[in-house]
CSV table of C-alpha atoms and ligand atoms in Angstrom, one decimal:
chain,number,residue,atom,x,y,z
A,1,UNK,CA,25.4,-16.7,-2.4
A,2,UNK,CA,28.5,-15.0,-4.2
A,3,UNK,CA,28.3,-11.6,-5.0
A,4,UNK,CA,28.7,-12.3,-8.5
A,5,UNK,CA,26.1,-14.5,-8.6
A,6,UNK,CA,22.6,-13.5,-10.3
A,7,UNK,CA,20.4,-13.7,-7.4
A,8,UNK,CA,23.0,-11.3,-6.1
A,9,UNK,CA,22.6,-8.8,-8.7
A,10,UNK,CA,18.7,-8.7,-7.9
A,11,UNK,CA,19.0,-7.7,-4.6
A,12,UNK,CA,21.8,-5.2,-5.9
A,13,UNK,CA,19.5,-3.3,-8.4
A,14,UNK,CA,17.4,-1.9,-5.4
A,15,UNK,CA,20.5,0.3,-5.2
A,16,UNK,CA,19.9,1.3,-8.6
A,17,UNK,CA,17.3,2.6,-11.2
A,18,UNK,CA,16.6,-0.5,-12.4
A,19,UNK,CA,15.1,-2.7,-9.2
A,20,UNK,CA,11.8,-2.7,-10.9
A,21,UNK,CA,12.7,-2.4,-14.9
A,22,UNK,CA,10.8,-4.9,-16.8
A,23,UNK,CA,7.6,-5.4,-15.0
A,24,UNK,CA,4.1,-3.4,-14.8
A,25,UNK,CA,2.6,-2.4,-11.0
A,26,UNK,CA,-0.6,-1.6,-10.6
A,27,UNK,CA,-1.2,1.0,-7.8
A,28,UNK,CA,-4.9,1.6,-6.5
A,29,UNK,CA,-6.0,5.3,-5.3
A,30,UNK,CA,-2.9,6.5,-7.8
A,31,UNK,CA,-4.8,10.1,-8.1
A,32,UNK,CA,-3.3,11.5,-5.2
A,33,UNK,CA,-1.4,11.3,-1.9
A,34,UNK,CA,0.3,7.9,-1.2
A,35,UNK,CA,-0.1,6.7,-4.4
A,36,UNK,CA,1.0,9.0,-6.6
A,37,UNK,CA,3.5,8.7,-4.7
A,38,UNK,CA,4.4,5.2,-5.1
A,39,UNK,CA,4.0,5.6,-8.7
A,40,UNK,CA,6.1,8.2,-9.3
A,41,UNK,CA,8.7,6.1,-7.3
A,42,UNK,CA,7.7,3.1,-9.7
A,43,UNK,CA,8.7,4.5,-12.5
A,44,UNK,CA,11.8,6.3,-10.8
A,45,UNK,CA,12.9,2.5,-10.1
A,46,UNK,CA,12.5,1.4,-13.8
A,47,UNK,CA,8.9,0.3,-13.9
A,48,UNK,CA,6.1,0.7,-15.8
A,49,UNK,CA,2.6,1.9,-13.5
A,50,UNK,CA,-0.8,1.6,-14.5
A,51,UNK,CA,-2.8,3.8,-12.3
A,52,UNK,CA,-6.2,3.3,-11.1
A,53,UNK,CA,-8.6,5.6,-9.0
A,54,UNK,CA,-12.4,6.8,-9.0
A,55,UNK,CA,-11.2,10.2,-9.5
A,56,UNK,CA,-10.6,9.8,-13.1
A,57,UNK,CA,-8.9,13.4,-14.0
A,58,UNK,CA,-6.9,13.5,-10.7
A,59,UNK,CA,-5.3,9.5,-12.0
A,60,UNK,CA,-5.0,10.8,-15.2
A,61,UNK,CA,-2.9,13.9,-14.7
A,62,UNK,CA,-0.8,11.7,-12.4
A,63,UNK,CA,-0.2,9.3,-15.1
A,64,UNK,CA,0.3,12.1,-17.8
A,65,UNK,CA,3.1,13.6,-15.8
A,66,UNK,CA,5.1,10.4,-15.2
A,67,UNK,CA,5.3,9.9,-19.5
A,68,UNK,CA,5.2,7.1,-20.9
A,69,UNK,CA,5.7,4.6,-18.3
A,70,UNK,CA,2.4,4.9,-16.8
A,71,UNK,CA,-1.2,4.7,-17.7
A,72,UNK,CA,-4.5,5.4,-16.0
A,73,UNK,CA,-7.8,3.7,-16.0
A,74,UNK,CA,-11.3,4.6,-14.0
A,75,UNK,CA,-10.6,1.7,-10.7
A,76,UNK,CA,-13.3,1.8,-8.4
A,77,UNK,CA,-11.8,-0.9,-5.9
A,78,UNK,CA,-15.4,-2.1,-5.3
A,79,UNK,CA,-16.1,-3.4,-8.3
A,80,UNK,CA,-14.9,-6.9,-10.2
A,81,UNK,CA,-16.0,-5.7,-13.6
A,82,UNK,CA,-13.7,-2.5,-13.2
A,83,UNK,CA,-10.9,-5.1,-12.2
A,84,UNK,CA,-11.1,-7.0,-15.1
A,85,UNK,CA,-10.3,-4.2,-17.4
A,86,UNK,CA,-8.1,-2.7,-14.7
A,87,UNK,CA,-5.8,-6.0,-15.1
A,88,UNK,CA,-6.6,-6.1,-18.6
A,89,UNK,CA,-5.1,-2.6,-19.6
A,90,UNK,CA,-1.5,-3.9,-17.2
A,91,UNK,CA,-1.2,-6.7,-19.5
A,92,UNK,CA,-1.5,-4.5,-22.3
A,93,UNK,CA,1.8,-2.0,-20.8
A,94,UNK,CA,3.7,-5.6,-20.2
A,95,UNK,CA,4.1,-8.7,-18.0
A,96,UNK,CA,2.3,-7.9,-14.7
A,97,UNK,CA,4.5,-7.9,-11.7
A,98,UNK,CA,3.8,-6.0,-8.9
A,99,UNK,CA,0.2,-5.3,-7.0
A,100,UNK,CA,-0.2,-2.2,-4.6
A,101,UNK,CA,-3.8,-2.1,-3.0
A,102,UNK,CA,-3.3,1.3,-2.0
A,103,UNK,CA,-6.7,2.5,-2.0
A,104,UNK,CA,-8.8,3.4,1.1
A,105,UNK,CA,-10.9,5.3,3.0
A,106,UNK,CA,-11.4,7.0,6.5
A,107,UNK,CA,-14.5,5.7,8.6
A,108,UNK,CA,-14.9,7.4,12.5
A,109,UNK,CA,-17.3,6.8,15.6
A,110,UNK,CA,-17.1,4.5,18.3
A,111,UNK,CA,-18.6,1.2,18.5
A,112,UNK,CA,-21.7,2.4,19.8
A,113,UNK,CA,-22.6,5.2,17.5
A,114,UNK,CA,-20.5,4.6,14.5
A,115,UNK,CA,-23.1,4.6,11.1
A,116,UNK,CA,-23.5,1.2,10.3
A,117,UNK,CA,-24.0,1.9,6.8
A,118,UNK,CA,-20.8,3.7,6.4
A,119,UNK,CA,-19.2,0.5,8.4
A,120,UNK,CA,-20.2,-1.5,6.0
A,121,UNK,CA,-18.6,0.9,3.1
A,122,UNK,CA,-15.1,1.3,4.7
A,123,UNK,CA,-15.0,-2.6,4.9
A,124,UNK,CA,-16.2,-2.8,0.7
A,125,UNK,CA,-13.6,-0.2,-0.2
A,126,UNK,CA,-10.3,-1.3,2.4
A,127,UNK,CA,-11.0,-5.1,2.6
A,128,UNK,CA,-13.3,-6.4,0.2
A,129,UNK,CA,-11.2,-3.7,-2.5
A,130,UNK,CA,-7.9,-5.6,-1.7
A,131,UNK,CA,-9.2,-9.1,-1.8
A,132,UNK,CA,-11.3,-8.1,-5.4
A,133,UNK,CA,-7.8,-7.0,-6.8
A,134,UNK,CA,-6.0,-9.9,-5.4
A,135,UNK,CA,-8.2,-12.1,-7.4
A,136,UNK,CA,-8.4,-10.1,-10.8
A,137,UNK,CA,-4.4,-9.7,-10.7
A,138,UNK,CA,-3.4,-13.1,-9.5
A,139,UNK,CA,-3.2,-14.5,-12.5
A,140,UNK,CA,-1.3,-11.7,-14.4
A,141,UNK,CA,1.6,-11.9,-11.9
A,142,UNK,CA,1.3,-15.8,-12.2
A,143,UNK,CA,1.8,-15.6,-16.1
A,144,UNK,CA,4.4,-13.2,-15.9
A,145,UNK,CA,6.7,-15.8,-13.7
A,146,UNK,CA,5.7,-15.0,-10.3
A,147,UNK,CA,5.4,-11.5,-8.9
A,148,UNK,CA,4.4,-9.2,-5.5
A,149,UNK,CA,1.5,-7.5,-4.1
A,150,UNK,CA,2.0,-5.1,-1.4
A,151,UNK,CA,-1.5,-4.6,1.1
A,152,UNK,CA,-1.5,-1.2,2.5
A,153,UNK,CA,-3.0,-1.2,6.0
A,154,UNK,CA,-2.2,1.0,8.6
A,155,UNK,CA,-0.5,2.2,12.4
A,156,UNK,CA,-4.4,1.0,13.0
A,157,UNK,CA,-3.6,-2.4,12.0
A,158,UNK,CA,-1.5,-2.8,14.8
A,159,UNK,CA,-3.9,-1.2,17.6
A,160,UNK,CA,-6.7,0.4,18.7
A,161,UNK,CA,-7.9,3.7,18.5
A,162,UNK,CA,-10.9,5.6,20.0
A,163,UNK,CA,-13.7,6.1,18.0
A,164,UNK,CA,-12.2,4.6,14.7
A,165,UNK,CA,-13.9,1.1,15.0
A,166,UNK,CA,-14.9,0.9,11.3
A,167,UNK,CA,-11.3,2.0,10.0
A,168,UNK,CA,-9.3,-0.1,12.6
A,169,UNK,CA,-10.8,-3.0,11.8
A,170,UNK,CA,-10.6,-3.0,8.3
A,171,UNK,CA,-6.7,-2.0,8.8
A,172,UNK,CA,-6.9,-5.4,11.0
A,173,UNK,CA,-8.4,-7.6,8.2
A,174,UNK,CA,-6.0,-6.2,5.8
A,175,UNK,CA,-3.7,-8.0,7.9
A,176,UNK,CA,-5.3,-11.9,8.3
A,177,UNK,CA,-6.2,-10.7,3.9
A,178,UNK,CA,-2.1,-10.9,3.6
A,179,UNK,CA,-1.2,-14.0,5.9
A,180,UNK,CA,-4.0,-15.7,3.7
A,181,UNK,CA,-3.2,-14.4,0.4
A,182,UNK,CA,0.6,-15.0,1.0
A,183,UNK,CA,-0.4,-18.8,1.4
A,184,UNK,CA,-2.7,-19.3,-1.6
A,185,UNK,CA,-0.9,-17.7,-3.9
A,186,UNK,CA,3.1,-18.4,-2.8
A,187,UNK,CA,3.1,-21.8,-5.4
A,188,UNK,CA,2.3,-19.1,-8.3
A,189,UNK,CA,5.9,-17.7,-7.1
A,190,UNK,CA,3.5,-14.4,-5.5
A,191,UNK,CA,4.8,-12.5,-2.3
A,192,UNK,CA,2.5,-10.8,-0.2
A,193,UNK,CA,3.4,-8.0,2.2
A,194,UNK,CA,1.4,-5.8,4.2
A,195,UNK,CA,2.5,-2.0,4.9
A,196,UNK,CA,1.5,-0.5,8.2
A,197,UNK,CA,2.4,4.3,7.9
A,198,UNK,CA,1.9,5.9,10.9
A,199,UNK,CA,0.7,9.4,10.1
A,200,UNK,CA,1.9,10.7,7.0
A,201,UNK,CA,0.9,14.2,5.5
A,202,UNK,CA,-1.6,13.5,2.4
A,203,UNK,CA,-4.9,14.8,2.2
A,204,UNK,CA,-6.2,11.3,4.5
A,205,UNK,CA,-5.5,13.1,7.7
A,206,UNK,CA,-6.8,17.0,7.2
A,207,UNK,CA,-8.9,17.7,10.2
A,208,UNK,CA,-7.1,15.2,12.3
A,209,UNK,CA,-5.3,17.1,14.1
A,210,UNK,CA,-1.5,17.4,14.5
A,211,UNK,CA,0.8,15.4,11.9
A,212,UNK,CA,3.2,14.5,14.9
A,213,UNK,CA,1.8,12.8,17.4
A,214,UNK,CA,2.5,12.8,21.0
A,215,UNK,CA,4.4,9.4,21.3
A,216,UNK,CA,6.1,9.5,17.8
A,217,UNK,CA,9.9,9.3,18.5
A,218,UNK,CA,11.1,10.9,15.4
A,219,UNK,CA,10.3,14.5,15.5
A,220,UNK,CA,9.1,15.0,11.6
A,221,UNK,CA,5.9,14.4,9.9
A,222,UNK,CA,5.7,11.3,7.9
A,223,UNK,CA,6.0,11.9,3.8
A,224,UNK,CA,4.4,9.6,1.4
A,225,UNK,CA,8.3,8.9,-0.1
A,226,UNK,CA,8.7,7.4,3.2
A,227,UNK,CA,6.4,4.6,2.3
A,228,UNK,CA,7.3,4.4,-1.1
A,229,UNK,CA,11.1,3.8,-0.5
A,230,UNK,CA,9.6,0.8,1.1
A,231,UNK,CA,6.9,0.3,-1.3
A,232,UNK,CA,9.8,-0.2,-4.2
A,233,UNK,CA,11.6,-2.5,-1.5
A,234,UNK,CA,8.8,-5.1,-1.4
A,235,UNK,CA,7.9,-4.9,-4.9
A,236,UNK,CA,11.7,-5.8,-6.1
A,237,UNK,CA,13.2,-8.8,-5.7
A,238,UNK,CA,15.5,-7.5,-3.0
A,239,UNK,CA,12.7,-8.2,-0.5
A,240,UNK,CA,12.6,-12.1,-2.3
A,241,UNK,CA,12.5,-13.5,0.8
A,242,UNK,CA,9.8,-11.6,2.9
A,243,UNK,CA,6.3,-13.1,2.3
A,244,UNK,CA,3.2,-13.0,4.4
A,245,UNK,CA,5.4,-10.1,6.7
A,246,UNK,CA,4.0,-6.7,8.3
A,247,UNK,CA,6.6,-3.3,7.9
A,248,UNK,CA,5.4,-0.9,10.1
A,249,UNK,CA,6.7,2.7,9.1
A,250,UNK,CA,5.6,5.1,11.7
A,251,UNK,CA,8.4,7.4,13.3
A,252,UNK,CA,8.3,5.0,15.9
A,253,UNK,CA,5.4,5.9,17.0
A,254,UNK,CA,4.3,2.8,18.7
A,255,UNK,CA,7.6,1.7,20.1
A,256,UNK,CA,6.8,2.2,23.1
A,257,UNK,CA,6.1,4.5,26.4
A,258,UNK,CA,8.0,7.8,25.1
A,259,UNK,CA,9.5,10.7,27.3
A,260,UNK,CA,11.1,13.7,25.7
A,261,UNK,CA,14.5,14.2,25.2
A,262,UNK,CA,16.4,17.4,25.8
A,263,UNK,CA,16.1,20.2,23.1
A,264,UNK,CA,19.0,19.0,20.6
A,265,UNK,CA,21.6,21.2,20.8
B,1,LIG,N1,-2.2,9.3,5.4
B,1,LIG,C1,-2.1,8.5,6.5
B,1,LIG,O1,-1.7,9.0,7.5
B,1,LIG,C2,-2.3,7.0,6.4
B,1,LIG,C3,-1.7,6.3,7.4
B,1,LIG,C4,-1.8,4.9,7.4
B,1,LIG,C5,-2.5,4.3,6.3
B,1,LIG,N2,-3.0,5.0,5.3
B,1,LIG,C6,-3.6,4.3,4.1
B,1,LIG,O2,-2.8,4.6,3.0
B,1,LIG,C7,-3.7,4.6,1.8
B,1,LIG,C8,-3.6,5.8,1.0
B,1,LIG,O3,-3.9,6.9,1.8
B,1,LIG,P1,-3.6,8.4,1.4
B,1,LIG,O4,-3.2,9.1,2.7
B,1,LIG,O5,-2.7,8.5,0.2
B,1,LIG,O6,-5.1,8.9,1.1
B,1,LIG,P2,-5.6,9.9,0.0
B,1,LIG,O7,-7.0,10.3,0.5
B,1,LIG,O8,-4.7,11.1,-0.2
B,1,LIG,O9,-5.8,9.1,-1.3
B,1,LIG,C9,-6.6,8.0,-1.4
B,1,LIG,C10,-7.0,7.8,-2.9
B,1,LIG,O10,-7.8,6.6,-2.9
B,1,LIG,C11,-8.9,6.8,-3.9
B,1,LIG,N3,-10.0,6.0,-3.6
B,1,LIG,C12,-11.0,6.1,-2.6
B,1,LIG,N4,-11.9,5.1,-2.8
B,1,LIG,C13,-11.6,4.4,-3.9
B,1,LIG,C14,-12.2,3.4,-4.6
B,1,LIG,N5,-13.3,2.8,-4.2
B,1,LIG,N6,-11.6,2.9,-5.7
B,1,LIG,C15,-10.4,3.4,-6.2
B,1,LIG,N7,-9.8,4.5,-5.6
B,1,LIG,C16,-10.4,5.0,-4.5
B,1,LIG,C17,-9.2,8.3,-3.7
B,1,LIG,O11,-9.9,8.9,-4.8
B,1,LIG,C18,-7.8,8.9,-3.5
B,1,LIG,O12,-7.2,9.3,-4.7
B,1,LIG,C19,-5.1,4.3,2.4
B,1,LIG,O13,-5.4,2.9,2.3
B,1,LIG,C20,-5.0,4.7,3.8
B,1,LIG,O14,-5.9,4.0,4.7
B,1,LIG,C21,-2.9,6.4,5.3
């Protein structure tokens, strides 16, 4: 590829505010946290957002803030009908293009005495959520000329953890969702990506305990801009050739056995 070359110039625009100009992303859980977040990074990067989130005045005030590049609609992951207007209200802001299942929930206990009830509910709202959106936004991206859907799973995708058996292996599924998804839906010119944060400081992980964890090799709590830098990535066509991939983001938390270094001077 020359650098003058227009396939060039796609991966350059990353660098610049217009990586995602001309297409609409849809970010789930957009009321708060991570994806507000990624929304506000959206737009930063050129693109229009249509927010979605059960808490309708929390997705609203996000949206209001960010102008008019974004809008907000009542999502409750859950449920088709709310995805069909969901999608519907993104075509209405422009050609579809971009697919952030963001939205998810907490669910503890170990296999023996976890609620199966609430088991049940984690998988509706981190799996079955995902896979409902996958199918209500396919076609948008499709129409628009292809497109890329970023699946947010977790450090608890990649592991287990004590007594988290209901999130862990929803964070799992998210995973095989992704590998499956980026099959079906790669003739329709549709990427699929799955992001795995470590601990990152939103309202998720009050009462968790400490935001740095014990094997984490960088030193500093995670931020939700750390995931949305690599939200953007995916979502532009700098990442054109990543497709069915896993981008863990977690201060290294998981590398490996970790022994502390010397107080820097
Ligand atoms: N914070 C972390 O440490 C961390 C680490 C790894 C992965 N994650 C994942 O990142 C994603 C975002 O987490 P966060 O930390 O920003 O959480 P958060 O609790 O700050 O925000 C989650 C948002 O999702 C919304 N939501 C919940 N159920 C919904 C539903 N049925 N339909 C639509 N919206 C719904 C909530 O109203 C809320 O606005 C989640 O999938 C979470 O599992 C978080």
């Amino acid at each position: 590829m020359s650098p003058g070359s227009s396939e060039q110039g796609n991966i350059d625009r990353i660098f610049t505010p217009e990586a995602l100009a001309g297409g609409v992303h849809i970010v789930t859980g957009g009321a708060k946290g991570m994806g507000a977040s990624h929304a506000r990074r959206i737009v930063a990067a050129g693109g229009r957002v249509l927010l979605g989130d059960i808490d309708v005045a929390g997705v609203k005030s996000v949206a209001d803030d960010l102008g008019d590049a974004a809008a907000a609609v009542e999502l409750d992951v859950t449920d088709e009908d709310s995805w069909t207007a969901a999608v519907a209200a993104a075509r209405e802001l422009g050609d579809v293009r971009g697919l952030v299942n963001n939205a998810g929930i907490f669910g503890s206990g170990s296999v023996t005495d976890l609620d199966v009830d609430e088991f049940r509910q984690v998988h509706r709202v981190n799996v079955e959520g995902p896979l409902l959106g996958i199918r209500a936004a396919a076609p948008a991206l499709r129409d628009a000329g292809g497109g890329s859907i970023v699946n947010v799973s977790s450090i608890a995708g990649m592991i287990g953890i004590a007594d988290r058996a209901a999130y862990v292996t929803t964070k799992w599924a998210v995973r095989g969702l992704t590998r499956s998804a980026a099959i079906d839906l790669g003739h329709w010119g549709i990427r699929v990506n799955s992001i795995h944060p470590g601990r990152i400081e939103t309202d998720f992980i009050a009462g968790l305990g400490a935001s740095i964890l014990p094997n984490q090799v960088i030193r500093t709590p995670g931020q939700p801009a750390d995931i949305s830098a690599l939200v953007v990535f995916l979502l532009s066509a700098a990442s054109r050739f990543s497709t069915g991939a896993e981008y863990v983001v977690d201060g290294g938390r998981y590398v490996g056995e970790y022994r502390p270094a010397p107080e820097r001077p």
